[in-house]
Every structure is written in C-alpha cells, then in structure tokens.
Amino acid sequence: MTKATTGMKGDGYYDAHSSFQSDVAASGAALLKQAVDATRLPADGGVTVADYGCGEGKNSMAIVGSALDLLAGRGATEPSVLHSDLPTNDWDSLAANLSGAGSYLEKHPNARALFAPRGFFERVTARASVTLGTSGSAAHWLSRQPAGLHMPDALYRSDAPPAERDKILAQAASDWLDFLTARADELQPGGVLLVQMLGSDGNADPVRVSAAGLLKLMNECARQMIEDGDVPQDAYAAYCFPVVPRTIEEAAAPVNGPLADRLELLHCGLTAVPSPYHVALEKTGDVEAFATGYTAFTRAFSETSLRQGLFSTGKGDPAALADRFFALMVEKLTANPGDYPFDDLTLAITVRRR
Ligand SMILES: C[S@@+](CC[C@H](N)C(=O)[O-])C[C@H]1O[C@@H](n2cnc3c(N)ncnc32)[C@H](O)[C@@H]1O
C-alpha cells in the first residue's frame, strides 16, 4: 500500500509557507464559536481539545488558542490538548512552537499538551475522551493511492476521466467514513468536532473543485518532466495527487447514513477563502513575489507526496527532481501569472456525538 503522504515539508518550511491554511482557520472563527457553544462540557470542568492533522503547529497554536479562550469563557479549567498527526510529521517543530512566542501556553499556562503520532483514519486516543475536536486543511488527504488507477494525462479529481474519478471518489468516501468513525469513538457524549477541508460545489455547472487551477499547473510541470525523461509515464499514470475536495453531499453522507445513530450534523457548508498570493499580486503587481510565494506554498504541502509518487520512481536524484519541478512552476507562473487561479471553496462540517 502506498501512503498518500508522510507529512508536510519540515524544519519550519510548512509553517513559513502556509498563510492560506491560516486564512482558512480564520474564516472558521464564527463556526468555532458555534462549535464550542454547542459542546456539552464535563461537569468537573476538565476538557480535552484534539487537533487532527496539526502539522508543524503554527496554525494549530492559533486554532487551539481560540478554542481554549472560548472554552475558558464557558468555565473550563485545566484543559488537555492533543496534537495528532502522522508519526512522520515534524514533531520537533511542533514542540518548539509549543514553547515559543505564539504558543497558547502563554495565555493558558494550566493547559497540558499531548502528542498523538498516529494517522487519523483510525482512533488516535482513548474512547469517549475528546470534548472538542478541530481539523484544519488536513482531512482532504487520502489514506493511500486509489488501487488500479490509470490516468495517463491527469493528476486530480477535476481532470480525471469518469472511470478513474470513480476510483478516486470511492477511496475518498471510504477514508472519510473511517475518519468520522474514529472521531465518533473518541468524542465524549455531547462532544463536538469541526473539520475544515477543501470543497467542491459538485452539482453546479461548471463544477468548481478547490485548487483545480493549481493542479492544472502541477500537471503541466509533471508532463514536461515526463517529456524530458525525468519521470516515467507509467509511474505518473498510476498516481493521483492524493487530495480530494468534497461536496456538501459527500461530506454529510456518513452522518446522514451509517453514523446517524452516533453523530448529529450541526453544520455543513462552503465558504470561498481567497488565495493570499493572488490577493497580493492584484495589490502590488509583483509577479516575482507571487510566483515564488505561490510555489513555496505548494511545495510545503506537496513535495513529500510528489517525491514518493513521481520523483523517486525514475533514474534521477529525487531531491534534484523536486527542485526542477518547483523551478518549472516558478517559470510558468512568471510567464502567465493569470492562468492558474487557486479558486478555493472551503468545506466546513460540524458534528456532535450523540
Ligand atoms: C496542510 S497541513 C495542515 C496543518 C494544520 N492543520 C494547518 O491548518 O496548517 C495537512 C496536515 O495533515 C496531515 N495528514 C495528512 N494525512 C494524515 C493522516 N492520514 N493522519 C494524520 N494526519 C495526516 C499532514 O501530515 C499535515 O500535517
């Protein structure tokens, strides 16, 4: 089984290049307040907040900090915080973030942080132990590459031919059911989970799929490397970029179906979050800063997966091939800055454990 990712690019790189994900979290501020208000707090005031797919932690500090402020406002004392991600996440950076400026521990010195290095498609902590769960820009990652994929010219949900798209959507549906089943096991009765992830408005015409413009650019770079002999065509055809934006119907399906007796749907909706790289370009006209910033943002979340699925399958040095891929991105963005919009639709879903 090929894992979809081993995590983000480490050593502070993801934290330095994730202002879009930070904006996504900020766009959910009102939903976080509603989630905390809807949570049934344990009688002794002790609460556990879990952040699933926490990454290196800069954005995790911010969302957990907001959650702790809101929970303190409701009388919660001595909170525990569980930061959960893959075992291969950059946990050193997370530990450094916890003790640095910007840590929620500055304002909430009574809080205690725990790390849960386990994939979120299974239970990562004790049953019925989590009061409030959050997950930002993470649950759209697949657990693995869909089996038997053959996509000779595409990388993503938006461009996949129908039969291949069905395989991608089947993997995404099974992963999402696993994700929510594990959270249903972990949430306390009355506990609430808020997940923000990439979305799609599936029924509209034309369909909007978050990040489709960026994946078109990534696909052009990959195709060029195949033409140059750097990446084998058969490895590329068996690979999709393992992130799948969901529609409202797809996101709500497990809660309306197999998990209906355990989870209650409180909210499921789409919000457009502008790309900060395109906003800055419009304001300043600085194409060079746009091309390098948009590429660094992309590199931060995609490099490990691309290396595993594409760059380590050929004859060349995977690190050098990664450099080449992202240099191509900068070239193409500099030449045609208007051609590759990010066009996000963030999907947010809030559920409560019955
Ligand atoms: C784009 S980052 C988001 C980090 C942070 N939540 C934020 O908002 O900036 C996605 C995170 O999801 C994590 N992730 C991907 N697949 C995962 C899995 N199966 N289990 C746990 N974490 C996973 C990655 O390791 C990464 O840290």
Coordinates of C-alpha atoms and ligand atoms in Angstrom, one line a residue:
M1 CA 0.0 0.0 0.0
T2 CA 1.4 3.4 -1.0
K3 CA 0.7 6.0 1.7
A4 CA -0.6 9.3 0.4
T5 CA 1.9 11.5 2.3
T6 CA 4.4 11.3 5.0
G7 CA 3.6 14.9 6.1
M8 CA 4.4 18.4 5.1
K9 CA 7.9 19.7 4.2
G10 CA 9.6 20.0 7.6
D11 CA 12.1 22.2 9.5
G12 CA 9.8 25.1 9.7
Y13 CA 9.2 25.3 5.9
Y14 CA 5.5 24.4 6.2
D15 CA 4.9 26.9 8.9
A16 CA 6.6 29.6 6.9
H17 CA 4.5 28.9 3.8
S18 CA 1.0 28.2 5.0
S19 CA -0.7 31.6 5.1
F20 CA -3.6 30.2 3.0
Q21 CA -4.2 27.5 5.6
S22 CA -4.0 30.2 8.3
D23 CA -6.7 32.2 6.4
V24 CA -8.8 29.0 6.2
A25 CA -8.7 28.7 10.0
A26 CA -9.5 32.4 10.5
S27 CA -12.5 32.0 8.1
G28 CA -14.0 29.5 10.5
A29 CA -13.9 31.7 13.6
A30 CA -17.7 32.0 13.9
L31 CA -18.1 28.2 13.3
L32 CA -15.6 27.5 16.1
K33 CA -17.6 29.7 18.5
Q34 CA -20.8 27.9 17.5
A35 CA -19.0 24.5 18.0
V36 CA -17.8 25.5 21.5
D37 CA -21.3 26.8 22.4
A38 CA -22.8 23.5 21.2
T39 CA -20.5 21.4 23.2
R40 CA -21.7 19.7 26.4
L41 CA -18.9 20.3 28.9
P42 CA -17.9 17.6 31.5
A43 CA -19.3 18.5 35.0
D44 CA -15.8 18.8 36.5
G45 CA -14.7 21.5 34.0
G46 CA -11.8 19.4 32.7
V47 CA -11.8 19.3 28.9
T48 CA -9.7 17.8 26.1
V49 CA -9.2 19.5 22.8
A50 CA -7.9 17.4 19.9
D51 CA -6.4 18.9 16.7
Y52 CA -6.3 16.3 13.9
G53 CA -3.6 16.9 11.3
C54 CA -1.8 19.6 13.3
G55 CA 1.4 19.7 11.2
E56 CA 4.3 21.7 12.4
G57 CA 2.0 23.7 14.7
K58 CA 2.0 27.4 13.9
N59 CA -1.6 27.3 12.7
S60 CA -2.5 24.6 15.3
M61 CA -1.4 27.0 18.1
A62 CA -3.8 29.6 16.7
I63 CA -6.9 27.5 16.4
V64 CA -6.3 25.6 19.7
G65 CA -5.6 29.0 21.4
S66 CA -9.0 30.3 20.1
A67 CA -10.7 27.1 21.3
L68 CA -9.2 27.4 24.8
D69 CA -10.3 31.1 25.0
L70 CA -13.8 30.1 24.2
L71 CA -13.8 27.1 26.5
A72 CA -12.4 29.2 29.4
G73 CA -15.3 31.6 28.7
R74 CA -17.6 28.7 29.4
G75 CA -15.8 27.9 32.7
A76 CA -13.5 25.1 31.5
T77 CA -10.3 24.7 33.7
E78 CA -7.1 22.7 33.3
P79 CA -7.6 21.7 29.6
S80 CA -5.6 19.0 27.9
V81 CA -4.7 19.4 24.3
L82 CA -4.0 16.5 21.9
H83 CA -2.0 17.3 18.8
S84 CA -2.4 14.5 16.3
D85 CA -0.7 13.8 13.0
L86 CA 1.3 11.1 11.2
P87 CA 4.3 9.6 13.0
T88 CA 6.5 11.1 10.3
N89 CA 5.2 14.7 11.0
D90 CA 7.8 17.2 12.0
W91 CA 7.1 16.9 15.8
D92 CA 10.3 18.8 16.7
S93 CA 8.9 21.9 15.2
L94 CA 5.6 21.4 17.0
A95 CA 7.4 21.1 20.3
A96 CA 9.4 24.3 19.6
N97 CA 6.1 26.1 18.7
L98 CA 4.6 25.0 22.0
S99 CA 7.4 26.6 24.0
G100 CA 7.8 29.7 21.7
A101 CA 6.1 33.0 21.3
G102 CA 2.6 32.4 19.9
S103 CA 2.0 29.3 21.9
Y104 CA -1.4 29.0 23.6
L105 CA 0.5 28.1 26.8
E106 CA 1.5 31.7 27.3
K107 CA -2.2 32.6 27.8
H108 CA -3.3 29.2 29.2
P109 CA -0.4 28.0 31.4
N110 CA -2.6 25.4 33.0
A111 CA -3.1 23.6 29.7
R112 CA -1.2 20.4 29.1
A113 CA -0.2 19.3 25.6
L114 CA 0.0 15.6 24.5
F115 CA 1.2 14.3 21.1
A116 CA -0.7 11.5 19.3
P117 CA 1.6 10.3 16.4
R118 CA -0.9 8.2 14.5
G119 CA -2.9 8.5 11.3
F120 CA -6.3 10.0 11.7
F121 CA -8.2 7.2 9.8
E122 CA -8.1 5.2 13.0
R123 CA -8.6 6.0 16.7
V124 CA -5.6 8.1 18.0
T125 CA -6.6 8.3 21.6
A126 CA -8.9 6.8 24.3
R127 CA -12.6 6.2 23.6
A128 CA -15.0 8.9 24.7
S129 CA -12.1 11.2 25.8
V130 CA -12.3 14.2 23.5
T131 CA -14.5 17.2 24.3
L132 CA -13.8 19.3 21.3
G133 CA -12.1 18.2 18.0
T134 CA -10.7 20.5 15.3
S135 CA -9.1 19.7 12.0
G136 CA -7.8 22.3 9.5
S137 CA -6.8 21.8 5.9
A138 CA -6.0 18.1 6.5
A139 CA -9.0 15.7 6.1
H140 CA -8.9 16.1 2.3
W141 CA -5.8 13.9 2.2
L142 CA -6.4 10.3 1.2
S143 CA -5.0 7.5 3.2
R144 CA -3.4 5.9 0.2
Q145 CA -3.3 5.9 -3.6
P146 CA -6.5 4.5 -5.0
A147 CA -6.0 1.0 -6.3
G148 CA -5.7 0.3 -10.1
L149 CA -5.5 3.9 -11.1
H150 CA -4.7 4.7 -14.8
M151 CA -4.6 8.4 -15.5
P152 CA -2.3 8.9 -18.5
D153 CA -2.8 12.7 -18.6
A154 CA -4.3 13.9 -15.3
L155 CA -3.4 14.3 -11.6
Y156 CA -6.6 15.4 -9.8
R157 CA -10.3 14.9 -9.2
S158 CA -11.2 17.8 -11.5
D159 CA -9.3 16.4 -14.6
A160 CA -9.7 12.6 -14.0
P161 CA -11.7 10.6 -16.7
P162 CA -15.0 9.4 -15.2
A163 CA -14.0 5.8 -14.5
E164 CA -10.8 6.9 -12.8
R165 CA -12.6 9.7 -10.9
D166 CA -15.0 7.0 -9.5
K167 CA -12.0 5.1 -8.1
I168 CA -10.7 8.4 -6.5
L169 CA -14.1 9.2 -5.1
A170 CA -14.5 5.6 -3.7
Q171 CA -11.2 5.9 -1.8
A172 CA -12.2 9.4 -0.6
A173 CA -15.6 8.1 0.6
S174 CA -14.1 5.1 2.4
D175 CA -11.4 7.3 4.1
W176 CA -14.0 9.9 5.2
L177 CA -16.2 7.2 6.8
D178 CA -13.1 5.9 8.6
F179 CA -12.1 9.4 9.8
L180 CA -15.6 10.1 11.2
T181 CA -16.0 6.6 12.7
A182 CA -12.7 7.1 14.6
R183 CA -13.9 10.5 15.8
A184 CA -17.3 9.1 16.9
D185 CA -15.3 6.6 19.0
E186 CA -13.2 9.3 20.6
L187 CA -15.7 12.1 21.2
Q188 CA -17.4 12.3 24.6
P189 CA -21.2 12.2 24.5
G190 CA -22.1 15.8 23.7
G191 CA -18.6 16.5 22.3
V192 CA -18.3 18.4 19.0
L193 CA -15.9 18.1 16.0
L194 CA -15.3 21.0 13.5
V195 CA -13.5 20.0 10.3
Q196 CA -12.4 22.4 7.6
M197 CA -11.1 21.0 4.3
L198 CA -11.1 21.6 0.6
G199 CA -14.5 21.5 -1.0
S200 CA -16.4 21.4 -4.3
D201 CA -19.8 22.6 -5.4
G202 CA -20.3 19.3 -7.3
N203 CA -23.7 20.0 -8.7
A204 CA -23.1 23.4 -10.2
D205 CA -22.3 23.9 -13.9
P206 CA -19.4 24.4 -14.4
V207 CA -18.3 22.5 -11.3
R208 CA -15.8 24.2 -9.0
V209 CA -13.2 22.0 -7.4
S210 CA -10.9 23.8 -5.0
A211 CA -7.3 24.2 -6.2
A212 CA -8.1 22.9 -9.7
G213 CA -6.1 25.7 -11.4
L214 CA -3.1 24.9 -9.2
L215 CA -3.3 21.2 -10.1
K216 CA -3.5 22.1 -13.8
L217 CA -0.2 23.9 -13.3
M218 CA 1.3 21.0 -11.4
N219 CA 0.1 18.6 -14.1
E220 CA 1.8 20.7 -16.8
C221 CA 5.1 20.6 -14.8
A222 CA 4.8 16.8 -14.4
R223 CA 4.0 16.3 -18.1
Q224 CA 7.1 18.4 -19.0
M225 CA 9.3 16.3 -16.8
I226 CA 7.9 13.1 -18.5
E227 CA 8.8 14.6 -21.9
D228 CA 12.3 15.4 -20.6
G229 CA 12.7 11.8 -19.4
D230 CA 12.8 12.7 -15.7
V231 CA 9.7 10.9 -14.6
P232 CA 8.4 7.6 -16.1
Q233 CA 5.0 7.8 -17.7
D234 CA 3.8 4.5 -16.1
A235 CA 4.5 5.9 -12.5
Y236 CA 2.7 9.1 -13.4
A237 CA -0.3 7.2 -14.8
A238 CA -0.7 5.2 -11.6
Y239 CA -0.5 8.3 -9.4
C240 CA -3.1 11.0 -8.5
F241 CA -2.3 13.9 -6.3
P242 CA -3.9 12.4 -3.2
V243 CA -6.1 15.3 -2.0
V244 CA -9.8 15.1 -2.7
P245 CA -12.1 18.2 -2.2
R246 CA -15.6 17.1 -1.1
T247 CA -19.0 18.3 -1.9
I248 CA -21.6 19.1 0.9
E249 CA -23.4 15.8 0.0
E250 CA -20.2 13.7 0.1
A251 CA -19.1 15.3 3.5
A252 CA -22.5 14.8 5.1
A253 CA -23.1 11.3 3.7
P254 CA -21.6 9.3 6.7
V255 CA -23.5 11.4 9.2
N256 CA -26.8 11.0 7.3
G257 CA -26.1 7.3 6.8
P258 CA -24.0 4.7 8.7
L259 CA -23.1 7.1 11.6
A260 CA -26.5 8.7 12.0
D261 CA -27.1 7.0 15.3
R262 CA -23.8 8.3 16.8
L263 CA -23.3 11.7 15.2
E264 CA -25.6 14.7 14.8
L265 CA -25.0 17.1 11.9
L266 CA -24.8 20.7 13.1
H267 CA -23.4 22.4 10.1
C268 CA -22.1 21.6 6.6
G269 CA -21.4 24.4 4.1
L270 CA -18.9 26.0 1.7
T271 CA -17.1 29.3 2.0
A272 CA -14.7 30.8 -0.5
V273 CA -11.3 31.7 1.0
P274 CA -9.3 33.9 -1.3
S275 CA -5.7 32.9 -2.1
P276 CA -3.4 35.4 -0.3
Y277 CA -0.9 35.0 -3.1
H278 CA -3.4 36.2 -5.7
V279 CA -4.7 39.0 -3.5
A280 CA -1.1 40.3 -3.0
L281 CA -0.4 40.1 -6.8
E282 CA -3.5 42.1 -7.5
K283 CA -2.5 44.7 -4.9
T284 CA 1.2 45.0 -5.7
G285 CA 1.6 43.7 -9.3
D286 CA 4.8 42.0 -8.1
V287 CA 4.9 38.9 -10.3
E288 CA 8.2 37.6 -8.9
A289 CA 7.0 37.6 -5.3
F290 CA 3.7 36.0 -6.5
A291 CA 5.5 33.2 -8.4
T292 CA 7.9 32.3 -5.6
G293 CA 5.3 32.7 -2.8
Y294 CA 2.6 30.5 -4.6
T295 CA 5.3 27.9 -5.4
A296 CA 6.6 27.8 -1.8
F297 CA 3.1 27.3 -0.5
T298 CA 2.6 24.5 -3.0
R299 CA 6.0 22.9 -2.2
A300 CA 5.3 23.0 1.5
F301 CA 2.3 20.6 1.3
S302 CA 3.0 18.6 -1.9
E303 CA 6.7 17.8 -2.0
T304 CA 6.7 14.7 0.1
S305 CA 3.9 13.1 -1.9
L306 CA 5.3 14.1 -5.3
R307 CA 8.7 12.7 -4.3
Q308 CA 7.3 9.4 -3.3
G309 CA 4.8 9.0 -6.2
L310 CA 6.8 10.6 -9.0
F311 CA 10.4 11.7 -8.3
S312 CA 11.7 8.5 -6.6
T313 CA 10.4 6.4 -9.5
G314 CA 12.9 7.5 -12.1
K315 CA 16.7 7.4 -12.5
G316 CA 17.4 10.9 -11.2
D317 CA 18.1 12.2 -7.7
P318 CA 14.6 12.8 -6.2
A319 CA 15.8 16.0 -4.4
A320 CA 17.1 17.4 -7.7
L321 CA 13.9 16.4 -9.5
A322 CA 11.8 18.2 -6.8
D323 CA 14.0 21.3 -7.3
R324 CA 13.4 21.1 -11.1
F325 CA 9.6 20.6 -10.7
F326 CA 9.3 23.7 -8.5
A327 CA 11.6 25.8 -10.7
L328 CA 9.3 24.9 -13.6
M329 CA 6.4 26.1 -11.5
V330 CA 8.1 29.5 -10.9
E331 CA 8.9 29.8 -14.6
K332 CA 5.3 29.1 -15.7
L333 CA 3.7 31.4 -13.1
T334 CA 6.1 34.2 -14.0
A335 CA 5.3 33.8 -17.7
N336 CA 1.5 33.6 -17.2
P337 CA 0.5 34.7 -13.7
G338 CA -3.2 34.9 -14.5
D339 CA -3.5 31.3 -15.8
Y340 CA -3.5 29.3 -12.6
P341 CA -6.1 30.6 -10.0
F342 CA -6.5 28.8 -6.7
D343 CA -10.3 29.2 -6.6
D344 CA -10.9 27.8 -3.1
L345 CA -14.2 26.6 -1.7
T346 CA -13.5 25.6 1.9
L347 CA -15.9 23.0 3.2
A348 CA -16.7 23.1 6.9
I349 CA -18.6 20.4 8.8
T350 CA -19.6 20.4 12.4
V351 CA -20.9 17.2 14.1
R352 CA -21.9 16.4 17.7
R353 CA -21.6 13.0 19.4
R354 CA -25.0 11.8 20.5
Ligands
LIG1 C1 -1.9 21.2 5.1 S1 -1.4 20.5 6.6 C2 -2.5 21.3 7.7 C3 -1.8 21.6 9.0 C4 -2.6 22.5 10.0 N1 -3.8 21.8 10.5 C5 -2.9 23.8 9.4 O1 -4.1 24.1 9.3 O2 -2.0 24.5 8.9 C6 -2.1 18.9 6.5 C7 -1.7 18.0 7.6 O3 -2.4 16.8 7.6 C8 -1.6 15.8 8.0 N2 -2.1 14.5 7.5 C9 -2.2 14.0 6.2 N3 -2.7 12.8 6.2 C10 -2.8 12.4 7.5 C11 -3.3 11.2 8.2 N4 -3.6 10.1 7.5 N5 -3.3 11.2 9.5 C12 -3.0 12.3 10.2 N6 -2.5 13.4 9.7 C13 -2.5 13.5 8.3 C14 -0.3 16.1 7.3 O4 0.8 15.4 7.9 C15 -0.2 17.6 7.6 O5 0.4 17.9 8.8

